[in-house]
Coordinates of C-alpha atoms and ligand atoms in Angstrom, one line a residue:
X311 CA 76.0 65.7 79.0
X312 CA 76.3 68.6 76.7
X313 CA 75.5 71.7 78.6
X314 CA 75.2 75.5 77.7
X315 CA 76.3 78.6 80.3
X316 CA 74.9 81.6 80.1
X317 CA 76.9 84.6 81.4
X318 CA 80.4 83.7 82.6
X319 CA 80.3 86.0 86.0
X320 CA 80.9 84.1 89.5
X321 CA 78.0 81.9 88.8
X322 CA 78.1 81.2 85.2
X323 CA 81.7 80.6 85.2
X324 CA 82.5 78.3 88.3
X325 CA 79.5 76.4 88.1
X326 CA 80.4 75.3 84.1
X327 CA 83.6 74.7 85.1
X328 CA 82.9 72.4 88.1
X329 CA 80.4 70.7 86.0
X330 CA 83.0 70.3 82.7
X331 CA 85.2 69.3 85.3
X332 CA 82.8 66.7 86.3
X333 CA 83.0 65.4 82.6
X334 CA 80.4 67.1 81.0
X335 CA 80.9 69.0 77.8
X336 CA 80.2 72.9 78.6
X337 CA 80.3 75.8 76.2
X338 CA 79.9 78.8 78.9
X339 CA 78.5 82.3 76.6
X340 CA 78.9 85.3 77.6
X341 CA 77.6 88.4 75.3
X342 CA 80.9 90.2 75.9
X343 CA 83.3 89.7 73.7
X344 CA 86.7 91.2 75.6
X345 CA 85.7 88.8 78.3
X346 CA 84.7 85.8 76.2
X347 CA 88.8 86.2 74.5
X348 CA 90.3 86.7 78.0
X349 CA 88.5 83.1 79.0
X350 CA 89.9 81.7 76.1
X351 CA 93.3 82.9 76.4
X352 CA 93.0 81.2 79.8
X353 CA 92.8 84.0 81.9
X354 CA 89.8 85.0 84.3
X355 CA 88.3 88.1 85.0
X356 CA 87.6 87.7 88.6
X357 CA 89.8 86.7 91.2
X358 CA 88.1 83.0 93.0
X359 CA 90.7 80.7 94.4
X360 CA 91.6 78.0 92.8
X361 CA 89.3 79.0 89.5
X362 CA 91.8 79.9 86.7
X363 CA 93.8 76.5 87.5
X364 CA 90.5 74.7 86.7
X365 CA 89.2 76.2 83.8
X366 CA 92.7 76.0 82.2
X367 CA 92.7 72.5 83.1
X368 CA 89.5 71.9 81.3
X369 CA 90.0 73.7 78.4
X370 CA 93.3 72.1 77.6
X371 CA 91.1 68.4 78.1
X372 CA 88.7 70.0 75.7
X373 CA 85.9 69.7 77.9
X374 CA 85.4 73.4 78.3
X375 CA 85.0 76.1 75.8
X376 CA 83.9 80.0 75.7
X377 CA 81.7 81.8 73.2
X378 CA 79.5 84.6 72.1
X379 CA 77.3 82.4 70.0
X380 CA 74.7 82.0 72.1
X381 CA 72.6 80.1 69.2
X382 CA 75.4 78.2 68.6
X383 CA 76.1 76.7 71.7
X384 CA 71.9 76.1 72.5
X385 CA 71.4 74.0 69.4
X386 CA 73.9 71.8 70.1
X387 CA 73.3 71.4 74.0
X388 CA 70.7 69.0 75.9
X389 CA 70.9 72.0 79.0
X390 CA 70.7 75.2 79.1
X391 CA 72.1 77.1 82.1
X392 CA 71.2 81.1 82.8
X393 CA 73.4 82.5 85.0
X394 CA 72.8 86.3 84.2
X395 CA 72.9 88.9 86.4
X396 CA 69.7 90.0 88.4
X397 CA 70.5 93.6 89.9
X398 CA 68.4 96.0 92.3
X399 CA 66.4 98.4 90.2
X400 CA 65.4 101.7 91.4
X401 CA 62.4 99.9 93.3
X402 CA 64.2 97.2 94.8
X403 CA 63.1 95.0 92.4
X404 CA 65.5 92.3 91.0
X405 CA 66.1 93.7 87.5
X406 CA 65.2 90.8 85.3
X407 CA 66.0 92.5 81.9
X408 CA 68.9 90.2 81.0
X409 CA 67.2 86.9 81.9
X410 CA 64.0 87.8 79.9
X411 CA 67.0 88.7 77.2
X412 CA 68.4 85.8 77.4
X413 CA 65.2 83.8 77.1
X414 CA 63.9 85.4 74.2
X415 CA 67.9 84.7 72.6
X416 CA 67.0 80.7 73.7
X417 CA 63.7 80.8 72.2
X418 CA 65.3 81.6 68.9
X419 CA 67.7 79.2 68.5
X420 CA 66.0 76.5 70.4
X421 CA 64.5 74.4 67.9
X422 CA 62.1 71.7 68.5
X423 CA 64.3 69.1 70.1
X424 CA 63.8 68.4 73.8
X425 CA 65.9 71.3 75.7
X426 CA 66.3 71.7 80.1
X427 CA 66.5 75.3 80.8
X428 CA 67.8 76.0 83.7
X429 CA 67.3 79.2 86.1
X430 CA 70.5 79.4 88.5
X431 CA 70.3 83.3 88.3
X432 CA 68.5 84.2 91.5
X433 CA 65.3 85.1 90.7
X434 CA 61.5 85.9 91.9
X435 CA 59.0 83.7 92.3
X436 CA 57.1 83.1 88.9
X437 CA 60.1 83.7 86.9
X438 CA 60.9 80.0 85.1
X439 CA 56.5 80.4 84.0
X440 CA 58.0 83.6 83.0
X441 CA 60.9 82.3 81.0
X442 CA 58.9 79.5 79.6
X443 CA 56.2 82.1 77.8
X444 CA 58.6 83.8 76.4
X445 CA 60.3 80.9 74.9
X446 CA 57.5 79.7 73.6
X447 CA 56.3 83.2 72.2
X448 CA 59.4 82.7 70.3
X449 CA 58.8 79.5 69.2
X450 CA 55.8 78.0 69.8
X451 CA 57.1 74.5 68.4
X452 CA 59.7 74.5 71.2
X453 CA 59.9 71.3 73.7
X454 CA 61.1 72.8 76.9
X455 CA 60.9 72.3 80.3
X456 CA 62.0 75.5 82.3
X457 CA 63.5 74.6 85.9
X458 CA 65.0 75.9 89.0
X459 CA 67.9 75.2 90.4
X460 CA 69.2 78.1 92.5
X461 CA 73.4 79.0 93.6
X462 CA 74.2 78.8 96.8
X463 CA 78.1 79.6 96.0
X464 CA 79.8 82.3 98.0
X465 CA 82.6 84.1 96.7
X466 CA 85.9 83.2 97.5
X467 CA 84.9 80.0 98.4
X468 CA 83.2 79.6 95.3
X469 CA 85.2 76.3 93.9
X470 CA 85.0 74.0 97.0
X471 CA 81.2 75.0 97.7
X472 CA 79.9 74.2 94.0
X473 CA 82.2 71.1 94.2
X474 CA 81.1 69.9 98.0
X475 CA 77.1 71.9 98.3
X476 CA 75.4 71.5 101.3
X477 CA 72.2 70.5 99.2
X478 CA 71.0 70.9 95.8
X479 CA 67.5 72.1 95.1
X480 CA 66.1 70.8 92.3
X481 CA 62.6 72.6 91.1
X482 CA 60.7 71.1 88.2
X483 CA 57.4 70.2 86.9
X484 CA 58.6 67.6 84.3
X485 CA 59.9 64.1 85.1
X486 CA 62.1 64.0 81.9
X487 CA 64.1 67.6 83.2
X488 CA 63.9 65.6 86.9
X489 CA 66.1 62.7 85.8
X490 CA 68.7 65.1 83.7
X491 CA 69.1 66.9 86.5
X492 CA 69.6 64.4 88.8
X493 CA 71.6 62.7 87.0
X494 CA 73.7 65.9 86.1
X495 CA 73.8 66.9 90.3
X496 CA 74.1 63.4 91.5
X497 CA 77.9 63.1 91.3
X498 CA 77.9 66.5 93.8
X499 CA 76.0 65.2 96.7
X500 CA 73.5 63.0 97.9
X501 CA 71.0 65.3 99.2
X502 CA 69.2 66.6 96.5
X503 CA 66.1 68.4 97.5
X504 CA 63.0 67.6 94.7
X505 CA 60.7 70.5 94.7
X506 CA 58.1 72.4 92.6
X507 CA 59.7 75.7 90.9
X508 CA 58.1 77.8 93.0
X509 CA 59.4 76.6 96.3
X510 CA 62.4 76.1 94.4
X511 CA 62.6 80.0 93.8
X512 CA 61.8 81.3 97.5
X513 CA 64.5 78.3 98.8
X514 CA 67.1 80.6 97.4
X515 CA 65.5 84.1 98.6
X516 CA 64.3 82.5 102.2
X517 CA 68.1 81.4 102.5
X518 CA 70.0 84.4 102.1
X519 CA 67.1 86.5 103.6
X520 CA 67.7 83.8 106.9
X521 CA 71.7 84.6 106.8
X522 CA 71.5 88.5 106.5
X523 CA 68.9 88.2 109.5
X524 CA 71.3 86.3 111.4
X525 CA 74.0 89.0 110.8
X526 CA 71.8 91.5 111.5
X527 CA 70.4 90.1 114.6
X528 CA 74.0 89.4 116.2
X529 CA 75.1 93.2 115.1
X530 CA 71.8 94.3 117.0
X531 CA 73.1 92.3 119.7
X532 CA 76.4 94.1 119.3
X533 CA 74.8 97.3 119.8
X534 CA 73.5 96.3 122.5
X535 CA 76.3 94.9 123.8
X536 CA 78.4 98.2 123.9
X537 CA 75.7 100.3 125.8
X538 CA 75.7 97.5 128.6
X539 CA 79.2 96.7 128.2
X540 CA 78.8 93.2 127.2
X541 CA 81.4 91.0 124.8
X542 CA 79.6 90.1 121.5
X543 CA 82.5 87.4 121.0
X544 CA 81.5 86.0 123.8
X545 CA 78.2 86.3 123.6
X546 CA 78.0 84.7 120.4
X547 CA 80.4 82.0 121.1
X548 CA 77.6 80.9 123.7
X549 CA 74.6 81.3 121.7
X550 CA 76.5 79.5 119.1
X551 CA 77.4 76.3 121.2
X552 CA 73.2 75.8 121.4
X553 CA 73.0 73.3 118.5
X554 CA 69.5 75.3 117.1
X555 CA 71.4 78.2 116.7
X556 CA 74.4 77.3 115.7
X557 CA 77.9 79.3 115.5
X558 CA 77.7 80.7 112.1
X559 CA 76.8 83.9 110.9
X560 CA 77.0 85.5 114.1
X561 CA 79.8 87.8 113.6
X562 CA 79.7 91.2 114.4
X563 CA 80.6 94.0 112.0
X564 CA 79.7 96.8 109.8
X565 CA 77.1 94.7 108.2
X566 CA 76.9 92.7 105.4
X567 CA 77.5 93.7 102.0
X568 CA 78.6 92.4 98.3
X569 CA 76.7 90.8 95.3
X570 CA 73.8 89.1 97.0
X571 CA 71.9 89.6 100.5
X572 CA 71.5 93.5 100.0
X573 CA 70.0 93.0 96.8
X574 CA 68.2 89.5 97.4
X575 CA 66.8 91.3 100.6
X576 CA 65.3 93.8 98.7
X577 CA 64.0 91.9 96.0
X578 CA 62.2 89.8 99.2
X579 CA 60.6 92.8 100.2
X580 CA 59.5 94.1 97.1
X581 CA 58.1 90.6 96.0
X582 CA 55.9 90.8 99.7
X583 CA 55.0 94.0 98.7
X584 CA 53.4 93.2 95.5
X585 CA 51.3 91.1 97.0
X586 CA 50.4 93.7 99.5
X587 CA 52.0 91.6 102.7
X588 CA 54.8 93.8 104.8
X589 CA 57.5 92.2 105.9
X590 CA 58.2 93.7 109.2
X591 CA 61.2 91.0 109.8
X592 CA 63.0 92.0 106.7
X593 CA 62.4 95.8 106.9
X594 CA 64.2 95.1 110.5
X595 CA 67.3 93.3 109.0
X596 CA 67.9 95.7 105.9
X597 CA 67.6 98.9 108.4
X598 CA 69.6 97.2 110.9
X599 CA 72.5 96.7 108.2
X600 CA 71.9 100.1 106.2
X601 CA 73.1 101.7 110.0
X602 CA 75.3 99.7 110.7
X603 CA 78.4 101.3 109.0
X604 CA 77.5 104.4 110.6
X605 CA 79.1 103.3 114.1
X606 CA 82.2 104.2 112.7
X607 CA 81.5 107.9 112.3
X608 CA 79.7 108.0 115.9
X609 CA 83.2 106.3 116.9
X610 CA 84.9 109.1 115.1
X611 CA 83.1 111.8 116.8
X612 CA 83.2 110.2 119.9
X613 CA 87.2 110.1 119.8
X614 CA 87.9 113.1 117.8
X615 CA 84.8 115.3 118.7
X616 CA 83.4 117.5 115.8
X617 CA 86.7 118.2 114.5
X618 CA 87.4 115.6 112.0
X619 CA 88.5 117.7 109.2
X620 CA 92.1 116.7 108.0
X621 CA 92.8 113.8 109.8
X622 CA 94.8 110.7 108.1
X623 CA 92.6 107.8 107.9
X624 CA 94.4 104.2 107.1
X625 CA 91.6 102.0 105.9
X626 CA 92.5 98.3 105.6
X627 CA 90.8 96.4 103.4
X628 CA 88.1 97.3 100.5
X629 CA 86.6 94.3 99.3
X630 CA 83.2 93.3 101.3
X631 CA 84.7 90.4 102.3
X632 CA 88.1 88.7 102.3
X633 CA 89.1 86.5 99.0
X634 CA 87.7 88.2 96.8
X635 CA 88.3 91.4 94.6
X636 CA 83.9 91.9 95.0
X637 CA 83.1 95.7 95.2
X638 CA 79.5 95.3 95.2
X639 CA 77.7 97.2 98.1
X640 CA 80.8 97.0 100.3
X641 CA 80.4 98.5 103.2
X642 CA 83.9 100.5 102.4
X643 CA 82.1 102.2 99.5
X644 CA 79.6 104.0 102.5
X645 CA 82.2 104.7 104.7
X646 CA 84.7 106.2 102.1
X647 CA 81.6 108.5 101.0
X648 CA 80.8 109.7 104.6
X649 CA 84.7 110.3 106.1
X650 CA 85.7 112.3 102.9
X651 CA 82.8 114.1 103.3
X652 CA 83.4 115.2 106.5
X653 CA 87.0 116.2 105.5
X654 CA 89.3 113.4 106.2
X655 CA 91.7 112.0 104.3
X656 CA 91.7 108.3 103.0
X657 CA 94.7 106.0 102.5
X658 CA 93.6 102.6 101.7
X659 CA 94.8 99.0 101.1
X660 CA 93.5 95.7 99.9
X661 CA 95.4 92.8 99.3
X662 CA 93.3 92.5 95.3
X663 CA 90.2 95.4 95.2
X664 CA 92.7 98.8 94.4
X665 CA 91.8 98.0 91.1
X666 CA 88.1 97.2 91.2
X667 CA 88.0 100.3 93.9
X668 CA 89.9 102.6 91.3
X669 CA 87.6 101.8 88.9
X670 CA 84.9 102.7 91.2
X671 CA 86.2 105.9 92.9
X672 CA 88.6 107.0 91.0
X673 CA 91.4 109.1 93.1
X674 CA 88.4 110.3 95.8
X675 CA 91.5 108.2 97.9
X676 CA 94.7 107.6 98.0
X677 CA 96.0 103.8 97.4
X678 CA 98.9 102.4 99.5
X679 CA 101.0 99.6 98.0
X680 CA 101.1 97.3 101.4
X681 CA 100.0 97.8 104.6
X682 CA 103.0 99.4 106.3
X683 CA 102.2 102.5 103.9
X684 CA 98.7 102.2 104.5
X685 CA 99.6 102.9 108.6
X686 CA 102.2 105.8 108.4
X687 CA 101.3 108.9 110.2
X688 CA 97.9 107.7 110.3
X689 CA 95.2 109.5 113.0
X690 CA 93.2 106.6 113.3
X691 CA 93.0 103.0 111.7
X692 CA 89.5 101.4 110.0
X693 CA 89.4 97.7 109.6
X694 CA 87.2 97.4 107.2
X695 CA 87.7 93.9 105.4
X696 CA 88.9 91.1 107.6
X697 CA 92.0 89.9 105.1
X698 CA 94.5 87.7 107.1
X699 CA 97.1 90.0 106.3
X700 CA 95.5 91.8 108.8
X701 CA 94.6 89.5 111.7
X702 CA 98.2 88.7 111.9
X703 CA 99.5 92.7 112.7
X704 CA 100.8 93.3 116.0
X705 CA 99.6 96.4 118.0
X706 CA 103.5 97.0 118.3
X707 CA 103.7 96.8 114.3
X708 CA 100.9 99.5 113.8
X709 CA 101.9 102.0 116.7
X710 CA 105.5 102.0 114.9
X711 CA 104.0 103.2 111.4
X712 CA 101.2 105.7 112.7
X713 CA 100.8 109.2 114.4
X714 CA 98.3 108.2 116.7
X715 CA 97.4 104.8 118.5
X716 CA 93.8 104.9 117.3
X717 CA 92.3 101.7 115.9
X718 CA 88.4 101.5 114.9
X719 CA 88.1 97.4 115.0
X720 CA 85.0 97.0 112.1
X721 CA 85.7 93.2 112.4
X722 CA 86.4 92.1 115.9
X723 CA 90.0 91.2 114.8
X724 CA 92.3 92.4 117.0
X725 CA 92.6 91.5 120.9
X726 CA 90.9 94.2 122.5
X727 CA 92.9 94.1 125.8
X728 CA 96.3 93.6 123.9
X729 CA 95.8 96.9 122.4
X730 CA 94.8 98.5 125.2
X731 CA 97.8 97.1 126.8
X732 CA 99.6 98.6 124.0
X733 CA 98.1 101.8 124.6
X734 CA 95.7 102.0 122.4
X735 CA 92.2 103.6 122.2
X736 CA 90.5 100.9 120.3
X737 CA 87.0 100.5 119.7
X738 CA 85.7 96.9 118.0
X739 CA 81.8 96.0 117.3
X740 CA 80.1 94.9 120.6
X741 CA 83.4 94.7 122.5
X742 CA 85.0 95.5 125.7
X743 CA 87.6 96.8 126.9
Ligands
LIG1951 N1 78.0 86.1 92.9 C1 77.6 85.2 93.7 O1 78.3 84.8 94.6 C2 76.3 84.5 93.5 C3 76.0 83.3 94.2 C4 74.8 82.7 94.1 C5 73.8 83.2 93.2 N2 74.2 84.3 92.5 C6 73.2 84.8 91.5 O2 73.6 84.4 90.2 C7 73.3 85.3 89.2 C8 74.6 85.7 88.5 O3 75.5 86.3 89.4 P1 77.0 86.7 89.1 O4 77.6 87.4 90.3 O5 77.6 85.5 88.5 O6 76.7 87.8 87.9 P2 77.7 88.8 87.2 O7 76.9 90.0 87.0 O8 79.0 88.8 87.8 O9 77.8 88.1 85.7 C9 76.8 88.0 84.8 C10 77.4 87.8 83.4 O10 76.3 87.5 82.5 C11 76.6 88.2 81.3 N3 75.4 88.4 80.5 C12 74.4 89.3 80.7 N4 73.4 89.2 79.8 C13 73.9 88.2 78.9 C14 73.4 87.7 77.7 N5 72.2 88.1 77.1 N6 74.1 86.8 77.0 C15 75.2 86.3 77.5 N7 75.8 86.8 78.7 C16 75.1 87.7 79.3 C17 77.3 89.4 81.7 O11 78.1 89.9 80.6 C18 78.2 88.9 82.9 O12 79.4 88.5 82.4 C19 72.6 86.5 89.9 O13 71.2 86.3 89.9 C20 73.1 86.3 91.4 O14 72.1 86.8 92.3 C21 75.3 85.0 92.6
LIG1952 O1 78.9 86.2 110.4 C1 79.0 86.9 109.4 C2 79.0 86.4 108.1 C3 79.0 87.2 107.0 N1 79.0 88.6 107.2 C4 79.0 89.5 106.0 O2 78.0 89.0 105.1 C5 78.3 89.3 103.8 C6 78.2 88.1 102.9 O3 79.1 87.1 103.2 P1 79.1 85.6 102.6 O4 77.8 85.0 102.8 O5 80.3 84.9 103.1 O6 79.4 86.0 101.1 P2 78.6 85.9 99.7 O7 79.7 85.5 98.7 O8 77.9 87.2 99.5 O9 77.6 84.6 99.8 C7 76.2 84.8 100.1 O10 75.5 85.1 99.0 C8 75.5 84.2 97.9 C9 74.8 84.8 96.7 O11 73.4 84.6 96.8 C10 75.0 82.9 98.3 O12 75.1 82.0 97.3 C11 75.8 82.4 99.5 O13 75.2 81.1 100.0 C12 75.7 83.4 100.6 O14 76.5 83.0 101.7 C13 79.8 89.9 103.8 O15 79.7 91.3 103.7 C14 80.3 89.4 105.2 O16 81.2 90.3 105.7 C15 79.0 89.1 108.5 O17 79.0 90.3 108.6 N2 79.0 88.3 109.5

């Protein structure tokens, strides 16, 4: 099949790859052109596991190819991919200025042969009717069915998920665009999910609105937890042995973060809100996680009492999660903000997000080359990101480096009673000591 890509980010970019990979022919587009001559040079500008092997397998099979010709690459595909970004606005809103961009770029090169058009951007309900008038504005001679067929990659698992998904949803009105994409999906999985595009759309919203409940419900329960002096780990190791609920997404933290369930949460809510419904649920879950960084602070005046000012904070890890160099919405972002505002002073590591960090932050912190520099003469320690580089320290290893034994756990990683053992004053999420 020949298939276009539009937008080469995690989406656009794994997803063509896996599917040239899968012997399709894919031309992945991209409208910027320093990013476009990196991908052809072989080189990626993300960091995803196991990508840059793949796409420089593909390309040297000829399978695979990058461009800024959008026109170029629609007339001579049977399937057109959009895999744009879809941002919060001010309002909450998903930003759907380069989708409805990217549509009116297909309309104009689309002819009047037969063309799938594909929405994998996460987007709100409506938006393939959307995409479809403004094709057709554009051409009113166009033959197009406009379909849904959401992500459900995460990042830095990004290859292996799109290669081995749990489903594939499959919205569309058309029975020709039904059988391409079958046909296209089939060698993925057998359960493929038919739907209508609407229900297609609010599959991908319900989804990650479900998971960023289920974080927020287990870091309420965390909360909890410490007033009563309950063990979230343990608590959520039992819940999670009941086969309705499930051991996943229940750990404890500083809330989640990165490229999708802050802003798809919000988009969620706005969409209810248009339609003049409030979502009390959702409001819960994105208050729940907008606090929840802010138990560190309460830690840090609860150890160190008003008098913050000055101290040496080691912060490991940047990235909102580990295995990937993601800076979107990271929780280390809020946290950063807060403890250099009330004085302290920041020496961070990540095993790959200095870069994206510094590009963020600039020098508002100071960036340590590994983690033994990271510790020294350090008042406290923030896990921030769980990187296994981290899991694997020893409370021995991080009392030699720093000034004082103060760990503040935002992960659950470390043994709480081992460090105490060690002398320690640790505090984790939800944990005893
Ligand atoms: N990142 C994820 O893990 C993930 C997973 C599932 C779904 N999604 C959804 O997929 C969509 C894409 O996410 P992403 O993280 O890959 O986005 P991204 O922001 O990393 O990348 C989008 C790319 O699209 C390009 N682009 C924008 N307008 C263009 C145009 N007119 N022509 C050509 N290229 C254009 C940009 O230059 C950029 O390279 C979003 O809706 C997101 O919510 C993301
Ligand atoms: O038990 C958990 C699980 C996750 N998180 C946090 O939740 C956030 C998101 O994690 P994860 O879901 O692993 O990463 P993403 O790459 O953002 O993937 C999510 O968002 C994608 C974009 O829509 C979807 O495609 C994926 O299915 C969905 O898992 C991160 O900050 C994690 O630290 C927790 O705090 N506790």
């Amino acid at each position: 099949m020949k298939i276009t890509v539009v937008g080469t980010g995690y989406v656009g970019l794994v997803s063509g790859t896996c599917f040239s990979e899968l012997g399709n022919e894919v031309i992945c587009v991209d409208k910027i052109e320093e990013k476009v001559n990196m991908l052809k040079g072989g080189d990626i500008p993300i960091y995803e596991p196991g990508l840059k092997e793949l796409v420089q397998k593909n390309q040297a099979e000829g399978r695979l190819s990058f461009t800024t010709d959008l026109e170029d690459a629609v007339k001579k595909s049977e399937v057109v991919i959009i895999a744009v970004g879809t941002p919060s606005s001010e309002s909450g809103a998903a930003n759907m200025s380069y989708v409805y961009t990217v549509a009116e770029e297909v309309g104009q090169a689309i002819g009047s042969d037969f063309k799938v058009v594909v929405n994998k951007s996460t987007v709100p309900i409506g938006t393939a009717e959307e995409v479809k008038r403004i094709i057709l504005e554009k051409n009113n001679t166009a033959d197009v069915s406009v379909c849904s067929v959401p992500e459900f990659l995460r990042e830095g698992s990004a290859v292996s998920d799109t290669f081995n998904p749990d489903r594939v949803i499959i919205g569309t009105e058309c029975e020709r665009a039904r059988k391409t994409l079958i046909e296209l999906h089939k060698p993925l999985t057998d359960q493929i999910l038919l739907t209508d595009v609407r229900s297609s759309e609010m599959i991908k919203y319900a989804s990650n609105a479900f998971l960023a409940t289920k974080i927020s419900f287990i870091n309420e329960i965390a909360n909890i937890c410490d007033a009563y002096g309950a063990d979230v780990v343990d608590v959520a190791k039992g819940m999670g042995l009941d086969d309705r609920i499930g051991p996943k997404f229940l750990q404890a933290g500083l809330g989640y973060g990165g490229s999708c369930f802050p802003k798809d949460t919000k988009a969620l809510i706005h969409l209810a809100e248009e339609k003049a419904y409030e979502p009390q649920l959702l409001y819960a879950v994105k208050d729940i996680n907008d606090r929840q960084y802010q138990r560190v602070i309460h830690q840090l005046n609860g150890i160190f009492g008003e008098d913050t000012k000055g101290l040496k904070v080691a912060l490991l890890g940047l990235a909102f999660k580990p295995n990937t160099d993601d800076m979107r919405d990271a929780p280390s972002l809020k946290i950063i903000e807060e403890v250099t505002e009330l004085g302290m002073e920041v020496v961070a590591y990540d095993p790959i997000a200095i870069e994206r960090t510094q590009e963020l932050i600039g020098d508002k912190i100071n960036y340590a080359k590994n983690v033994t520099e990271t510790l020294q003469d350090a008042d406290v320690v923030i896990l921030v990101t769980e990187w296994d580089e981290f899991k694997q320290l020893s409370p021995a290893a991080i009392k030699e480096q720093v000034r004082r034994p103060v760990v503040i756990d935002g992960r659950n990683v470390f043994d709480p009673n081992q460090m105490k053992e060690a002398g320690f004053i640790y505090h984790g999420v939800g944990r005893q000591v």
